[in-house]
Amino acid sequence: MEIFVFLGVFFAGLLAILLFTKKGRVQADYVLAVWLVVVTIHLFAYFSYVSGIIFKHDWLINLALPYPFFHGPFLYLYVRSLSSEEPLELKHFLTHFLLPFGLIMSEIPILTLPPELKKALMLGNDKTFDIYFTFQSILLNISGIFYVIVTYLLLRKHKKNVLQKFSAKEKITLDWLQFLYYSMTGLWVLIIFIQRDELIFGGASLFVLFMGYFGLRQPSIFRGHNDTNLVEEVIETLTVPDSKYSKSGLSPEMSLSIHQSLVELMKEEKPFLQPELSLKELSGLLDVNPNYLSQVINEREGLNFYDYINGQRAEHFKALIRQGKGENYTLLALAYESGFNSKATFNRFFKKHSGLSPSEFLNNATQE
């Protein structure tokens, strides 16, 4: 367990360095980087405890701070910084970190105790502050549940906007955010219900290792450039709920005209063959307001932008199969030719769209 936790310390620190040295850093990168620094210190504090190092060096005892209270706010603020139009202001950070820093201030009497007394507290041999630590535990449970809920609501809203405006959701780091959220939710389950340090910190170390693996597979997270323009486009054209379409300036005649132009464009120019086609780009080709185009697709096709564009790609793939190209090219090659940019997305969406896997569709087409 000690080695596993130490790996978590090492990789958390390494990922933080990658973020601080990344090109084109934005606010979200700094939020994640500072969070990883906190994770590094938190894991190291536990490592120094289980390895016994903390009892050989008195100053290390001062690392025993209420770090878990930081993780919920950091996750929420990271998701919000990636999905917000404007950079977060200082007041947002102060609001969410008021409790963690307040608890640190409240622990000053403990931090100023002689090393021997602090060691006794850590080992459970001194019950002087039991009431305080029980109160802190209750606050931690409340904080964890609160941030699990508010982050879920924020992520659900962001996911809806992404699916409404983009055809290649992998590029919006949506899967990355969902990975972070569900991983942290799992850790909160361990913290609140299991309450076994070896499982909690083992899970936290595993979380860091998978964070590195997952994040390094997505170029925009720890290296390369940010796809911030894509996120900004999502915000520029926020999804308009159906209940608000009644206030839209789009007339039925205009809606019909836009839809006819859209159908013709799809048939003649096939813009869906562009793997990273966005609503803003498509509306530019049609010379219409992005919100109007989104409304037309919602109302006249009954689909969001993501499903509509990938539906066009799936039909193009079917046409290629019917032309006999499946005999000379792999299914993945035809998927890429149809505008898909991911094998996983292609297989998942085609099954959803057609009720058959790509290979099943090929077999059926061959037998006809």
Tab-separated table of C-alpha atoms in Angstrom:
chain	number	residue	atom	x	y	z
A	1	MET	CA	0.000	0.000	0.000
A	2	GLU	CA	2.846	2.399	0.826
A	3	ILE	CA	4.382	1.989	-2.637
A	4	PHE	CA	0.986	2.414	-4.295
A	5	VAL	CA	0.287	5.640	-2.391
A	6	PHE	CA	3.791	6.903	-3.181
A	7	LEU	CA	3.070	6.335	-6.887
A	8	GLY	CA	-0.046	8.459	-6.410
A	9	VAL	CA	2.085	11.209	-4.841
A	10	PHE	CA	4.604	11.048	-7.683
A	11	PHE	CA	2.074	11.108	-10.509
A	12	ALA	CA	-0.085	13.824	-8.929
A	13	GLY	CA	2.996	16.035	-8.662
A	14	LEU	CA	4.062	15.178	-12.210
A	15	LEU	CA	0.638	16.030	-13.636
A	16	ALA	CA	0.645	19.337	-11.751
A	17	ILE	CA	4.022	20.211	-13.296
A	18	LEU	CA	2.721	19.296	-16.768
A	19	LEU	CA	-0.206	21.647	-16.293
A	20	PHE	CA	1.897	24.531	-14.992
A	21	THR	CA	4.245	24.192	-17.999
A	22	LYS	CA	1.541	23.535	-20.592
A	23	LYS	CA	1.324	25.845	-23.594
A	24	GLY	CA	-1.769	28.004	-23.909
A	25	ARG	CA	-2.799	27.649	-20.285
A	26	VAL	CA	-6.265	28.882	-19.341
A	27	GLN	CA	-7.970	29.336	-15.981
A	28	ALA	CA	-9.216	25.745	-15.891
A	29	ASP	CA	-5.627	24.499	-16.204
A	30	TYR	CA	-4.571	26.516	-13.165
A	31	VAL	CA	-7.556	25.260	-11.155
A	32	LEU	CA	-6.711	21.645	-11.977
A	33	ALA	CA	-2.988	22.212	-11.368
A	34	VAL	CA	-3.513	23.709	-7.904
A	35	TRP	CA	-5.983	20.922	-7.107
A	36	LEU	CA	-3.320	18.359	-8.043
A	37	VAL	CA	-0.836	20.134	-5.763
A	38	VAL	CA	-3.341	19.735	-2.902
A	39	VAL	CA	-3.828	16.067	-3.855
A	40	THR	CA	-0.046	15.591	-3.863
A	41	ILE	CA	0.308	17.060	-0.357
A	42	HIS	CA	-2.729	15.117	0.894
A	43	LEU	CA	-1.403	11.776	-0.372
A	44	PHE	CA	2.098	12.552	0.895
A	45	ALA	CA	0.715	13.348	4.359
A	46	TYR	CA	-0.940	9.915	4.440
A	47	PHE	CA	2.173	8.225	3.023
A	48	SER	CA	4.348	9.809	5.707
A	49	TYR	CA	1.891	8.512	8.332
A	50	VAL	CA	1.652	4.877	7.174
A	51	SER	CA	5.402	4.717	6.515
A	52	GLY	CA	6.204	6.170	9.938
A	53	ILE	CA	8.217	9.053	8.500
A	54	ILE	CA	5.894	11.581	10.123
A	55	PHE	CA	6.941	10.396	13.595
A	56	LYS	CA	10.636	10.876	12.819
A	57	HIS	CA	10.288	14.437	11.574
A	58	ASP	CA	8.104	16.602	13.806
A	59	TRP	CA	7.438	19.254	11.153
A	60	LEU	CA	5.611	16.713	8.974
A	61	ILE	CA	2.846	16.476	11.581
A	62	ASN	CA	1.740	19.952	10.525
A	63	LEU	CA	0.722	18.474	7.152
A	64	ALA	CA	-2.261	16.822	8.854
A	65	LEU	CA	-4.824	19.355	7.652
A	66	PRO	CA	-8.484	18.950	6.512
A	67	TYR	CA	-7.603	18.383	2.828
A	68	PRO	CA	-10.805	16.454	1.944
A	69	PHE	CA	-12.758	19.717	2.251
A	70	PHE	CA	-10.832	21.099	-0.747
A	71	HIS	CA	-11.619	18.342	-3.237
A	72	GLY	CA	-15.337	19.008	-3.677
A	73	PRO	CA	-14.866	22.745	-4.362
A	74	PHE	CA	-11.945	22.097	-6.716
A	75	LEU	CA	-13.938	19.624	-8.829
A	76	TYR	CA	-16.918	21.970	-9.014
A	77	LEU	CA	-14.789	25.000	-9.900
A	78	TYR	CA	-12.847	23.026	-12.516
A	79	VAL	CA	-16.026	21.901	-14.271
A	80	ARG	CA	-17.432	25.404	-14.025
A	81	SER	CA	-14.264	27.027	-15.388
A	82	LEU	CA	-14.403	24.732	-18.431
A	83	SER	CA	-18.076	25.324	-19.102
A	84	SER	CA	-18.422	29.031	-18.298
A	85	GLU	CA	-18.333	31.836	-20.823
A	86	GLU	CA	-16.452	34.200	-18.522
A	87	PRO	CA	-13.452	33.412	-16.290
A	88	LEU	CA	-14.372	32.769	-12.683
A	89	GLU	CA	-13.917	35.747	-10.384
A	90	LEU	CA	-12.130	35.842	-7.042
A	91	LYS	CA	-15.458	35.837	-5.209
A	92	HIS	CA	-16.281	32.394	-6.628
A	93	PHE	CA	-13.098	30.925	-5.171
A	94	LEU	CA	-13.515	32.717	-1.842
A	95	THR	CA	-17.083	31.450	-1.495
A	96	HIS	CA	-16.212	27.801	-2.058
A	97	PHE	CA	-12.956	27.766	-0.103
A	98	LEU	CA	-14.303	29.658	2.907
A	99	LEU	CA	-15.085	26.440	4.805
A	100	PRO	CA	-11.750	24.648	4.146
A	101	PHE	CA	-9.650	27.650	5.105
A	102	GLY	CA	-11.920	28.361	8.061
A	103	LEU	CA	-11.266	24.840	9.344
A	104	ILE	CA	-7.523	25.301	8.904
A	105	MET	CA	-7.727	28.459	11.009
A	106	SER	CA	-9.717	26.584	13.639
A	107	GLU	CA	-6.923	24.003	13.882
A	108	ILE	CA	-4.295	26.576	14.858
A	109	PRO	CA	-4.616	25.581	18.558
A	110	ILE	CA	-3.828	21.998	17.529
A	111	LEU	CA	-0.954	22.967	15.235
A	112	THR	CA	0.698	24.947	18.048
A	113	LEU	CA	0.687	21.999	20.459
A	114	PRO	CA	3.997	20.319	21.358
A	115	PRO	CA	4.964	17.534	18.897
A	116	GLU	CA	4.382	14.823	21.520
A	117	LEU	CA	0.757	15.883	22.045
A	118	LYS	CA	0.127	16.105	18.299
A	119	LYS	CA	1.483	12.577	17.880
A	120	ALA	CA	-0.820	11.383	20.651
A	121	LEU	CA	-3.790	12.982	18.904
A	122	MET	CA	-2.821	11.379	15.612
A	123	LEU	CA	-2.536	7.940	17.196
A	124	GLY	CA	-5.846	8.366	19.026
A	125	ASN	CA	-4.234	8.319	22.459
A	126	ASP	CA	-5.529	11.767	23.386
A	127	LYS	CA	-9.299	12.404	23.314
A	128	THR	CA	-9.145	16.150	24.040
A	129	PHE	CA	-10.385	17.174	20.606
A	130	ASP	CA	-12.784	14.274	19.921
A	131	ILE	CA	-15.850	16.528	19.827
A	132	TYR	CA	-14.136	18.860	17.361
A	133	PHE	CA	-13.120	16.017	15.045
A	134	THR	CA	-16.629	14.507	15.200
A	135	PHE	CA	-18.090	17.871	14.199
A	136	GLN	CA	-15.535	18.115	11.389
A	137	SER	CA	-16.522	14.646	10.152
A	138	ILE	CA	-20.203	15.642	10.000
A	139	LEU	CA	-19.302	18.800	8.078
A	140	LEU	CA	-17.210	16.732	5.657
A	141	ASN	CA	-20.136	14.426	4.886
A	142	ILE	CA	-22.427	17.388	4.252
A	143	SER	CA	-19.806	19.073	2.072
A	144	GLY	CA	-19.206	15.905	0.057
A	145	ILE	CA	-22.897	15.304	-0.643
A	146	PHE	CA	-23.431	18.973	-1.514
A	147	TYR	CA	-20.635	19.083	-4.099
A	148	VAL	CA	-21.606	15.738	-5.613
A	149	ILE	CA	-25.081	17.166	-6.267
A	150	VAL	CA	-24.154	20.656	-7.518
A	151	THR	CA	-21.366	19.314	-9.749
A	152	TYR	CA	-23.756	16.751	-11.228
A	153	LEU	CA	-26.271	19.474	-12.070
A	154	LEU	CA	-23.554	21.617	-13.648
A	155	LEU	CA	-22.143	18.699	-15.636
A	156	ARG	CA	-25.598	17.658	-16.850
A	157	LYS	CA	-26.216	21.173	-18.162
A	158	HIS	CA	-22.812	21.244	-19.859
A	159	LYS	CA	-23.403	17.822	-21.440
A	160	LYS	CA	-26.736	18.965	-22.851
A	161	ASN	CA	-25.109	22.020	-24.406
A	162	VAL	CA	-22.270	19.985	-25.904
A	163	LEU	CA	-24.602	17.442	-27.489
A	164	GLN	CA	-26.745	20.260	-28.817
A	165	LYS	CA	-23.892	22.103	-30.518
A	166	PHE	CA	-21.197	19.621	-31.525
A	167	SER	CA	-20.853	16.476	-33.595
A	168	ALA	CA	-17.546	15.290	-32.099
A	169	LYS	CA	-18.028	15.415	-28.352
A	170	GLU	CA	-14.636	13.814	-27.600
A	171	LYS	CA	-13.004	17.134	-28.482
A	172	ILE	CA	-14.950	18.961	-25.769
A	173	THR	CA	-13.366	16.844	-22.995
A	174	LEU	CA	-16.864	15.809	-21.915
A	175	ASP	CA	-15.759	12.235	-21.225
A	176	TRP	CA	-12.858	13.630	-19.186
A	177	LEU	CA	-15.164	15.660	-16.962
A	178	GLN	CA	-17.497	12.706	-16.488
A	179	PHE	CA	-14.507	10.541	-15.527
A	180	LEU	CA	-13.451	13.068	-12.896
A	181	TYR	CA	-16.972	13.412	-11.542
A	182	TYR	CA	-17.792	9.711	-11.210
A	183	SER	CA	-14.337	8.916	-9.813
A	184	MET	CA	-14.698	11.599	-7.152
A	185	THR	CA	-18.228	10.427	-6.386
A	186	GLY	CA	-16.818	6.944	-5.802
A	187	LEU	CA	-14.228	8.374	-3.423
A	188	TRP	CA	-16.924	10.253	-1.526
A	189	VAL	CA	-18.817	6.971	-1.109
A	190	LEU	CA	-15.676	5.484	0.455
A	191	ILE	CA	-15.182	8.530	2.689
A	192	ILE	CA	-18.784	8.758	3.922
A	193	PHE	CA	-19.862	5.118	4.123
A	194	ILE	CA	-16.765	2.873	4.241
A	195	GLN	CA	-14.453	5.105	6.308
A	196	ARG	CA	-11.356	2.924	5.931
A	197	ASP	CA	-8.224	4.947	5.256
A	198	GLU	CA	-6.433	2.237	3.285
A	199	LEU	CA	-9.356	1.981	0.852
A	200	ILE	CA	-9.850	5.748	0.629
A	201	PHE	CA	-6.209	6.565	-0.070
A	202	GLY	CA	-5.742	3.497	-2.231
A	203	GLY	CA	-8.725	4.664	-4.266
A	204	ALA	CA	-7.338	8.203	-4.387
A	205	SER	CA	-3.987	6.914	-5.672
A	206	LEU	CA	-5.756	4.814	-8.296
A	207	PHE	CA	-7.775	7.888	-9.253
A	208	VAL	CA	-4.571	9.863	-9.858
A	209	LEU	CA	-3.056	7.071	-11.969
A	210	PHE	CA	-6.155	6.826	-14.137
A	211	MET	CA	-6.318	10.616	-14.302
A	212	GLY	CA	-2.859	10.585	-15.842
A	213	TYR	CA	-3.717	7.787	-18.269
A	214	PHE	CA	-7.032	9.311	-19.334
A	215	GLY	CA	-5.757	12.874	-19.418
A	216	LEU	CA	-2.660	12.146	-21.471
A	217	ARG	CA	-4.850	10.432	-24.069
A	218	GLN	CA	-6.691	13.735	-24.541
A	219	PRO	CA	-4.133	16.232	-25.927
A	220	SER	CA	-5.918	19.338	-24.713
A	221	ILE	CA	-5.772	18.461	-21.011
A	222	PHE	CA	-2.134	18.103	-19.949
A	223	ARG	CA	-0.221	19.038	-23.093
A	224	GLY	CA	-0.535	20.692	-26.484
A	225	HIS	CA	-3.146	23.386	-26.985
A	226	ASN	CA	-6.553	23.951	-25.481
A	227	ASP	CA	-9.755	23.507	-27.423
A	228	THR	CA	-11.154	26.552	-25.664
A	229	ASN	CA	-12.678	27.902	-28.864
A	230	LEU	CA	-14.889	24.846	-28.962
A	231	VAL	CA	-16.093	25.438	-25.427
A	232	GLU	CA	-16.644	29.122	-26.173
A	233	GLU	CA	-18.807	28.186	-29.153
A	234	VAL	CA	-20.939	26.039	-26.874
A	235	ILE	CA	-21.502	29.008	-24.606
A	236	GLU	CA	-22.112	31.438	-27.445
A	237	THR	CA	-25.045	29.343	-28.600
A	238	LEU	CA	-26.549	27.940	-25.415
A	239	THR	CA	-29.345	25.463	-25.809
A	240	VAL	CA	-32.754	27.111	-25.863
A	241	PRO	CA	-35.302	24.993	-23.974
A	242	ASP	CA	-38.410	24.026	-25.926
A	243	SER	CA	-40.551	25.993	-23.488
A	244	LYS	CA	-38.806	29.175	-24.580
A	245	TYR	CA	-39.168	28.621	-28.322
A	246	SER	CA	-42.491	30.422	-28.095
A	247	LYS	CA	-40.514	33.624	-27.575
A	248	SER	CA	-38.226	32.920	-30.518
A	249	GLY	CA	-38.222	35.330	-33.451
A	250	LEU	CA	-38.181	32.397	-35.873
A	251	SER	CA	-41.397	32.308	-37.922
A	252	PRO	CA	-42.801	29.039	-39.351
A	253	GLU	CA	-42.009	30.251	-42.872
A	254	MET	CA	-38.403	31.057	-41.958
A	255	SER	CA	-38.083	27.736	-40.141
A	256	LEU	CA	-39.262	25.846	-43.221
A	257	SER	CA	-36.880	27.780	-45.450
A	258	ILE	CA	-33.901	27.087	-43.171
A	259	HIS	CA	-34.812	23.409	-43.005
A	260	GLN	CA	-35.055	23.115	-46.772
A	261	SER	CA	-31.684	24.820	-47.150
A	262	LEU	CA	-30.215	22.502	-44.521
A	263	VAL	CA	-31.493	19.369	-46.256
A	264	GLU	CA	-30.168	20.589	-49.601
A	265	LEU	CA	-26.778	21.458	-48.092
A	266	MET	CA	-26.493	18.028	-46.510
A	267	LYS	CA	-27.335	16.370	-49.819
A	268	GLU	CA	-25.163	18.479	-52.102
A	269	GLU	CA	-22.115	19.540	-50.057
A	270	LYS	CA	-22.146	16.955	-47.259
A	271	PRO	CA	-20.563	19.162	-44.552
A	272	PHE	CA	-21.022	16.313	-42.064
A	273	LEU	CA	-17.921	14.724	-43.600
A	274	GLN	CA	-15.896	17.269	-41.594
A	275	PRO	CA	-15.065	15.391	-38.355
A	276	GLU	CA	-15.149	18.494	-36.140
A	277	LEU	CA	-18.167	20.224	-37.622
A	278	SER	CA	-19.872	22.507	-35.083
A	279	LEU	CA	-23.214	24.259	-35.030
A	280	LYS	CA	-21.501	27.611	-35.486
A	281	GLU	CA	-19.671	26.405	-38.600
A	282	LEU	CA	-22.798	24.876	-40.097
A	283	SER	CA	-24.875	27.984	-39.409
A	284	GLY	CA	-22.149	29.989	-41.155
A	285	LEU	CA	-22.512	27.836	-44.269
A	286	LEU	CA	-26.253	28.493	-44.234
A	287	ASP	CA	-25.841	32.139	-43.209
A	288	VAL	CA	-28.370	31.806	-40.390
A	289	ASN	CA	-28.362	32.471	-36.652
A	290	PRO	CA	-26.971	29.423	-34.749
A	291	ASN	CA	-29.881	29.513	-32.308
A	292	TYR	CA	-32.360	29.460	-35.170
A	293	LEU	CA	-30.590	26.513	-36.784
A	294	SER	CA	-30.568	24.667	-33.471
A	295	GLN	CA	-34.302	25.291	-33.103
A	296	VAL	CA	-34.976	24.060	-36.640
A	297	ILE	CA	-33.056	20.835	-36.041
A	298	ASN	CA	-34.828	20.317	-32.697
A	299	GLU	CA	-38.330	20.959	-33.995
A	300	ARG	CA	-38.225	19.619	-37.564
A	301	GLU	CA	-35.847	16.693	-37.091
A	302	GLY	CA	-36.630	15.931	-33.439
A	303	LEU	CA	-32.904	15.638	-32.743
A	304	ASN	CA	-30.088	17.574	-31.146
A	305	PHE	CA	-27.166	18.675	-33.296
A	306	TYR	CA	-24.922	15.778	-32.244
A	307	ASP	CA	-27.466	13.110	-33.170
A	308	TYR	CA	-28.501	14.864	-36.372
A	309	ILE	CA	-24.976	15.188	-37.798
A	310	ASN	CA	-23.909	11.712	-36.752
A	311	GLY	CA	-27.145	10.388	-38.209
A	312	GLN	CA	-26.117	11.885	-41.549
A	313	ARG	CA	-22.732	10.204	-41.190
A	314	ALA	CA	-24.325	6.857	-40.384
A	315	GLU	CA	-26.512	7.069	-43.500
A	316	HIS	CA	-23.468	7.982	-45.602
A	317	PHE	CA	-21.677	4.938	-44.195
A	318	LYS	CA	-24.653	2.752	-45.164
A	319	ALA	CA	-24.565	4.166	-48.685
A	320	LEU	CA	-20.874	3.274	-48.988
A	321	ILE	CA	-21.612	-0.279	-47.848
A	322	ARG	CA	-24.442	-0.616	-50.376
A	323	GLN	CA	-22.025	0.541	-53.070
A	324	GLY	CA	-19.856	-2.468	-52.271
A	325	LYS	CA	-16.984	-0.547	-50.684
A	326	GLY	CA	-17.080	-2.860	-47.699
A	327	GLU	CA	-15.351	-5.460	-49.867
A	328	ASN	CA	-12.237	-3.343	-50.384
A	329	TYR	CA	-12.040	-1.178	-47.252
A	330	THR	CA	-12.270	-1.820	-43.534
A	331	LEU	CA	-15.355	-0.666	-41.667
A	332	LEU	CA	-13.252	1.805	-39.695
A	333	ALA	CA	-11.831	3.323	-42.888
A	334	LEU	CA	-15.365	3.825	-44.200
A	335	ALA	CA	-16.408	5.320	-40.849
A	336	TYR	CA	-13.611	7.876	-41.059
A	337	GLU	CA	-14.547	8.587	-44.661
A	338	SER	CA	-18.096	9.267	-43.439
A	339	GLY	CA	-16.951	11.909	-40.952
A	340	PHE	CA	-16.586	9.948	-37.711
A	341	ASN	CA	-13.331	10.589	-35.870
A	342	SER	CA	-13.477	7.840	-33.263
A	343	LYS	CA	-13.978	4.085	-33.526
A	344	ALA	CA	-15.795	3.988	-30.184
A	345	THR	CA	-18.171	6.803	-31.146
A	346	PHE	CA	-18.845	5.225	-34.528
A	347	ASN	CA	-19.681	1.788	-33.128
A	348	ARG	CA	-21.780	3.178	-30.289
A	349	PHE	CA	-23.739	5.633	-32.412
A	350	PHE	CA	-24.273	3.296	-35.372
A	351	LYS	CA	-25.745	0.657	-33.071
A	352	LYS	CA	-28.018	3.286	-31.514
A	353	HIS	CA	-29.023	4.711	-34.888
A	354	SER	CA	-29.530	1.492	-36.853
A	355	GLY	CA	-30.196	-1.169	-34.241
A	356	LEU	CA	-27.333	-3.181	-35.759
A	357	SER	CA	-23.591	-3.170	-35.313
A	358	PRO	CA	-21.582	-2.059	-38.387
A	359	SER	CA	-20.467	-5.643	-39.045
A	360	GLU	CA	-24.055	-6.921	-38.767
A	361	PHE	CA	-25.195	-4.276	-41.232
A	362	LEU	CA	-22.394	-5.302	-43.615
A	363	ASN	CA	-23.383	-8.977	-43.402
A	364	ASN	CA	-27.042	-8.168	-44.072
A	365	ALA	CA	-26.134	-5.938	-47.017
A	366	THR	CA	-23.885	-8.657	-48.470
A	367	GLN	CA	-26.680	-11.237	-48.306
A	368	GLU	CA	-29.217	-9.017	-50.069
